[in-house]
XYZ file of C-alpha atoms in Angstrom:
379
model
C -60.065 51.827 168.354
C -59.403 54.318 165.567
C -56.802 53.500 162.934
C -54.562 56.426 162.097
C -52.657 54.745 159.334
C -51.944 51.473 157.555
C -48.750 50.798 155.624
C -47.241 47.941 153.830
C -43.695 46.991 152.763
C -41.935 43.951 151.351
C -39.575 41.942 153.568
C -36.384 40.625 152.032
C -34.290 39.311 154.927
C -31.332 37.189 153.772
C -31.087 33.548 154.858
C -28.018 32.221 156.558
C -28.277 29.107 154.251
C -30.099 28.504 151.016
C -33.259 26.367 151.263
C -34.370 24.297 148.262
C -37.234 21.927 147.328
C -38.797 20.846 144.059
C -40.934 23.978 143.694
C -38.556 26.745 144.837
C -34.981 27.673 145.719
C -34.567 30.646 148.140
C -31.827 32.630 149.839
C -33.999 35.401 151.334
C -37.520 35.958 152.671
C -40.426 36.703 150.319
C -43.009 38.314 152.499
C -45.097 41.409 153.116
C -45.207 43.332 156.392
C -48.234 45.477 157.301
C -48.056 48.093 160.075
C -51.178 49.397 161.783
C -50.931 52.636 163.819
C -53.816 53.732 166.030
C -54.797 57.243 167.004
C -53.485 56.476 170.506
C -50.039 55.621 169.083
C -50.214 51.847 169.380
C -48.345 49.906 166.692
C -49.295 46.512 165.390
C -47.533 44.324 162.830
C -48.720 41.524 160.501
C -46.934 39.284 158.072
C -48.064 37.373 154.973
C -45.997 35.002 152.815
C -47.393 34.924 149.308
C -46.460 31.871 147.241
C -47.407 31.594 143.581
C -47.103 27.839 143.586
C -49.503 27.520 146.533
C -52.180 30.259 146.305
C -51.168 32.066 143.095
C -50.234 35.176 145.037
C -47.198 37.491 144.616
C -45.812 40.463 146.409
C -47.386 42.656 143.770
C -50.858 41.172 144.178
C -50.588 41.658 147.986
C -49.795 45.365 147.468
C -52.751 45.753 145.002
C -55.117 44.144 147.549
C -53.769 46.413 150.295
C -54.186 49.570 148.176
C -57.689 48.607 147.167
C -58.936 48.230 150.723
C -56.695 50.467 152.831
C -58.971 53.562 153.135
C -62.058 51.463 153.777
C -60.307 49.490 156.506
C -59.161 52.657 158.221
C -62.618 54.063 158.262
C -64.617 50.974 159.214
C -62.510 48.789 161.508
C -62.806 49.678 165.209
C -63.431 46.403 167.054
C -63.070 42.665 166.820
C -66.645 42.405 165.482
C -65.748 44.775 162.714
C -62.881 42.537 161.720
C -65.024 39.426 161.809
C -67.722 41.067 159.683
C -65.176 42.291 157.192
C -63.780 38.748 156.788
C -67.314 37.364 156.196
C -68.243 40.080 153.737
C -64.984 39.691 151.718
C -64.698 35.906 151.851
C -64.332 35.331 148.116
C -61.614 38.034 147.785
C -59.668 36.598 150.689
C -59.954 33.111 149.201
C -57.957 34.422 146.237
C -55.482 36.513 148.222
C -55.208 34.954 151.658
C -51.663 36.010 152.449
C -52.442 39.599 151.676
C -55.322 39.641 154.107
C -53.340 37.637 156.692
C -50.785 40.427 156.990
C -53.515 43.072 157.344
C -55.561 41.081 159.878
C -52.666 40.223 162.113
C -51.447 43.815 162.228
C -54.942 45.123 163.142
C -55.416 42.435 165.761
C -52.032 43.247 167.259
C -52.824 46.986 167.435
C -56.425 46.466 168.676
C -55.252 44.169 171.442
C -52.744 46.731 172.608
C -55.498 49.365 172.617
C -57.466 46.965 174.939
C -54.378 46.136 177.087
C -54.710 42.436 176.451
C -53.285 39.517 174.398
C -54.546 38.707 170.904
C -55.957 35.459 172.433
C -58.224 37.407 174.788
C -59.310 39.721 171.984
C -60.551 36.795 169.871
C -61.809 34.770 172.882
C -59.308 32.012 172.561
C -57.452 30.174 175.376
C -54.427 32.001 176.747
C -51.049 30.644 175.715
C -49.295 28.325 178.115
C -46.770 25.523 178.233
C -44.369 24.240 175.591
C -44.617 23.713 171.923
C -42.704 20.919 170.063
C -41.251 21.609 166.595
C -40.183 19.516 163.607
C -36.719 19.453 162.052
C -36.983 20.271 158.365
C -34.350 19.086 155.775
C -34.393 20.631 152.317
C -33.367 19.068 149.039
C -29.625 19.195 149.706
C -26.545 17.066 149.141
C -25.808 14.032 151.378
C -22.966 16.064 152.998
C -25.364 18.878 153.925
C -28.000 16.456 155.160
C -25.412 14.748 157.349
C -24.312 18.063 158.909
C -27.828 19.365 159.463
C -29.066 15.991 160.847
C -26.165 15.911 163.293
C -26.987 19.453 164.420
C -30.650 18.509 164.873
C -29.583 15.463 166.847
C -27.550 17.616 169.207
C -30.628 19.739 169.816
C -32.615 16.545 170.628
C -34.956 16.414 167.641
C -36.557 13.162 166.600
C -39.368 14.403 164.294
C -38.177 15.101 160.729
C -39.767 16.531 157.612
C -37.671 15.706 154.443
C -38.006 17.401 151.082
C -37.530 14.703 148.444
C -36.410 14.471 144.829
C -38.526 11.531 143.770
C -35.409 9.515 142.935
C -35.207 6.531 145.344
C -31.527 6.260 145.117
C -30.871 9.874 146.115
C -33.575 9.954 148.739
C -32.643 6.655 150.350
C -29.213 8.049 150.993
C -30.841 10.858 152.976
C -33.033 8.440 154.878
C -30.100 6.268 155.775
C -28.290 9.230 157.112
C -31.207 10.341 159.283
C -31.938 6.855 160.615
C -28.289 6.101 161.433
C -27.894 9.488 163.134
C -31.259 9.513 164.928
C -32.389 5.902 165.376
C -35.837 6.796 166.779
C -36.584 9.416 164.085
C -40.171 9.881 162.935
C -40.020 10.811 159.254
C -42.545 12.451 156.980
C -41.815 13.372 153.426
C -42.728 16.557 151.418
C -43.011 15.725 147.716
C -44.195 19.232 146.693
C -46.491 17.870 143.935
C -43.925 15.596 142.217
C -46.188 13.056 140.541
C -49.055 13.005 138.094
C -50.732 9.689 139.126
C -51.184 7.333 142.050
C -49.196 4.461 140.581
C -45.992 6.518 140.502
C -46.541 7.450 144.145
C -47.045 3.876 145.181
C -44.002 2.714 143.167
C -41.825 5.291 144.887
C -43.049 4.409 148.408
C -42.410 0.785 147.656
C -38.751 1.505 146.732
C -37.614 3.533 149.694
C -35.797 2.266 152.752
C -37.522 3.929 155.688
C -40.755 3.739 157.634
C -42.974 6.756 156.975
C -45.205 8.700 159.273
C -46.796 10.490 156.234
C -46.206 12.026 152.866
C -47.148 15.525 151.900
C -48.573 16.588 148.536
C -47.364 13.660 146.400
C -49.756 14.523 143.532
C -50.520 17.651 141.563
C -52.104 20.392 143.673
C -55.900 20.310 143.693
C -56.116 17.012 141.798
C -58.795 15.655 144.102
C -59.941 12.997 141.646
C -56.535 11.299 141.627
C -56.154 11.957 145.355
C -59.342 9.877 145.980
C -57.787 6.987 143.971
C -54.584 7.187 145.941
C -56.306 7.281 149.293
C -57.977 4.000 148.566
C -54.649 2.368 147.689
C -52.170 3.691 150.238
C -51.646 2.972 153.916
C -49.402 6.047 154.514
C -51.390 9.146 155.496
C -51.478 11.968 152.947
C -50.824 15.546 154.129
C -52.613 18.234 152.133
C -50.841 21.594 151.871
C -51.083 23.242 148.400
C -54.415 21.336 148.005
C -56.014 22.811 151.108
C -56.125 26.533 151.964
C -59.789 27.385 152.685
C -62.860 25.796 154.154
C -64.338 24.902 150.766
C -61.637 22.263 150.272
C -63.276 20.112 152.989
C -65.808 19.161 150.324
C -63.114 17.324 148.395
C -61.847 15.130 151.248
C -63.101 11.560 151.686
C -63.773 11.776 155.395
C -64.702 8.090 155.595
C -61.045 7.261 154.891
C -59.015 8.248 157.956
C -55.684 8.869 156.309
C -55.743 12.560 155.495
C -53.920 15.276 157.433
C -54.300 19.020 156.868
C -51.219 21.260 156.888
C -52.580 24.500 158.364
C -50.499 27.552 157.723
C -51.778 30.915 158.998
C -50.750 32.893 155.916
C -52.047 30.287 153.465
C -55.420 30.134 155.262
C -55.868 33.910 155.401
C -55.174 34.844 158.981
C -55.999 33.687 162.452
C -59.777 33.965 162.306
C -60.075 31.759 159.199
C -57.466 29.413 160.507
C -59.458 28.932 163.748
C -62.512 28.109 161.697
C -60.724 25.500 159.683
C -59.056 24.019 162.838
C -62.481 23.739 164.444
C -64.086 22.024 161.423
C -61.159 19.666 161.057
C -61.377 18.659 164.733
C -65.139 18.136 164.449
C -64.532 15.909 161.354
C -61.685 14.041 163.131
C -59.141 15.173 160.571
C -55.761 15.697 162.284
C -53.642 18.866 161.728
C -50.086 19.823 161.268
C -49.368 23.468 162.118
C -47.251 24.389 159.134
C -44.878 27.197 158.371
C -43.439 28.787 155.268
C -39.714 29.077 154.820
C -38.532 32.518 155.924
C -41.342 33.410 158.320
C -40.379 35.917 160.980
C -41.473 35.704 164.639
C -44.826 37.330 163.728
C -46.157 34.264 161.901
C -44.517 31.991 164.402
C -46.404 33.753 167.145
C -49.717 33.804 165.266
C -49.524 30.048 164.705
C -49.139 29.492 168.424
C -52.733 30.722 168.921
C -54.056 27.766 166.886
C -51.555 25.264 168.164
C -52.419 26.105 171.741
C -56.233 25.904 171.234
C -56.154 22.641 169.268
C -53.326 20.713 170.878
C -55.190 17.477 171.062
C -55.711 17.402 167.281
C -52.181 18.427 166.230
C -49.701 15.803 165.138
C -46.714 18.093 164.531
C -45.680 21.743 164.289
C -43.270 23.468 161.937
C -41.433 26.756 162.100
C -39.824 28.740 164.936
C -36.505 29.039 163.091
C -36.188 32.797 163.579
C -32.514 33.842 163.438
C -31.360 30.246 163.186
C -32.311 30.693 159.455
C -32.680 34.456 159.068
C -29.867 37.023 159.266
C -32.250 39.165 161.299
C -35.771 39.157 162.712
C -38.388 41.837 163.424
C -37.535 41.521 167.074
C -34.330 41.311 169.092
C -35.933 38.381 170.980
C -36.930 36.056 168.117
C -39.235 33.107 168.754
C -36.980 30.152 168.134
C -37.038 26.529 169.338
C -34.501 25.346 171.873
C -33.407 22.028 173.167
C -35.509 19.060 171.964
C -37.116 21.396 169.429
C -39.232 23.008 172.130
C -40.410 26.593 172.518
C -41.296 27.581 176.059
C -43.853 30.382 176.330
C -42.573 31.606 179.687
C -39.023 32.048 178.305
C -39.767 33.309 174.840
C -42.654 35.835 175.124
C -43.068 39.094 176.948
C -45.981 37.853 179.083
C -46.494 41.391 180.506
C -46.765 42.724 176.893
C -49.997 43.060 174.982
C -51.064 42.062 171.432
C -48.704 39.384 170.088
C -46.457 40.127 173.070
C -43.438 40.763 170.776
C -40.948 43.601 171.385
C -40.530 44.866 167.847
C -37.610 46.694 166.347
C -39.763 49.790 165.972
C -36.920 51.974 164.848
C -36.245 49.641 161.899
C -39.748 48.689 160.841
C -42.403 51.111 162.147
C -40.400 54.215 160.948
C -39.709 52.621 157.577
C -43.388 51.898 157.203
C -44.247 55.532 157.866
C -41.808 56.669 155.282
C -43.055 54.199 152.689
C -45.121 55.357 149.696
C -47.216 52.466 148.414
C -47.368 52.239 144.657
C-alpha cells in the first residue's frame, strides 16, 4: 500500500441530550477524525477521543502530534508490519498521546485492509467478527425525573446492566438507585465515581450508606493514586474498575494481582489504538484480570466498530461492554447505518455491518467527511 494523503479534522457533532458527570458536562462530541487515502483511491477513517482529565490530551495536542508525524507516516507505512514497528518505535510518544495515535492507526488499518480486500480482523490476524454483543445502559449525573425517564426507556429496550454516574451524596444517589431497582428489579448496577474521593475511608463510608447491591465501582479515588488504591483493595469487597488509572501496559505494575477484585476498563482511544488494546487485553487475560470494554461519550460508529475487534477476541474475559449509542445520542454519525444496540441492548453483527465490505465494513458518508478532509488545511 502507498498512502497518497493523510488529513485530520475535529469532530463536533451535537448531542440529542446533554451528558454530565463529576469531571465533565457535554452537549457535543470532542473528537478528532483522521482520513487516510491510498494511491489506489481507498479511503480509511479513524477516530480518537482526547480527554484532558484522563490522558492529558486535547484536540490541539492531537493536531500537533499528527503534524509532527504525517510526512513520515506517508513515506514509511506500507504494510501491517510497518504499523506494528512504528508503534514499537514510538511507544513513549504514544503513551503520552494515545488518542492522537488511535485516530491515525485506525484510519491506516481501515485503508490498508481495503487495499487487501479483507476485514481489519484479517489484517491484524484476529478472529473474524461473529454473533451478538451485549451493551450496558449508562445513566449520567441527572435529576431524578431524567433518571426515571431514561431508566423506563432502557427497561423497554430490555436492559438489565446499568452503569450509574454518582455525585458522592448518598441521599441524591440513593434516589437514583431506588428508581432503577423499582423499574428494573433484576438490574446489575455498577457505579462510576470519576475520582470523587481522596482516601479509602471516604469510599468505604459512602458504600456503607447506599441502598443497593453493587457489581463494582469505577475510579473512586484520585487517578493514578496507586498507593491509596492498594489500601482500599485490602479493605473492600466490591471490585474496583480502573479507567483513568489504567491506559497503557506499564500500569499493570501497580496492580496487586494477588487480590482478585480489580477490573480494567479498556477503551480503544485511551489505550492508543487496536494493536495496543489487543496487547493489554492479552496480558490482562493471562493475569486473570477481567475487562470491561469501555466507551467515551460521543464516540461515532468508528470507535464502536474498533472495540468489537477486542470484544470478539476476548469474550470469555469481558464482564460488560459500553457504547454503541450512535444516533441514539448523536444528531448524526459518520455513516447512514450507525452501529447502535437494539432490543435487550444487543448489537447483531449480521444486521449491523456490511459483511461484504472491507476494512471496518462501514459505509461512510464520504461526501461529508472525505471531501471535507481533502479541503482541510491543518494548522
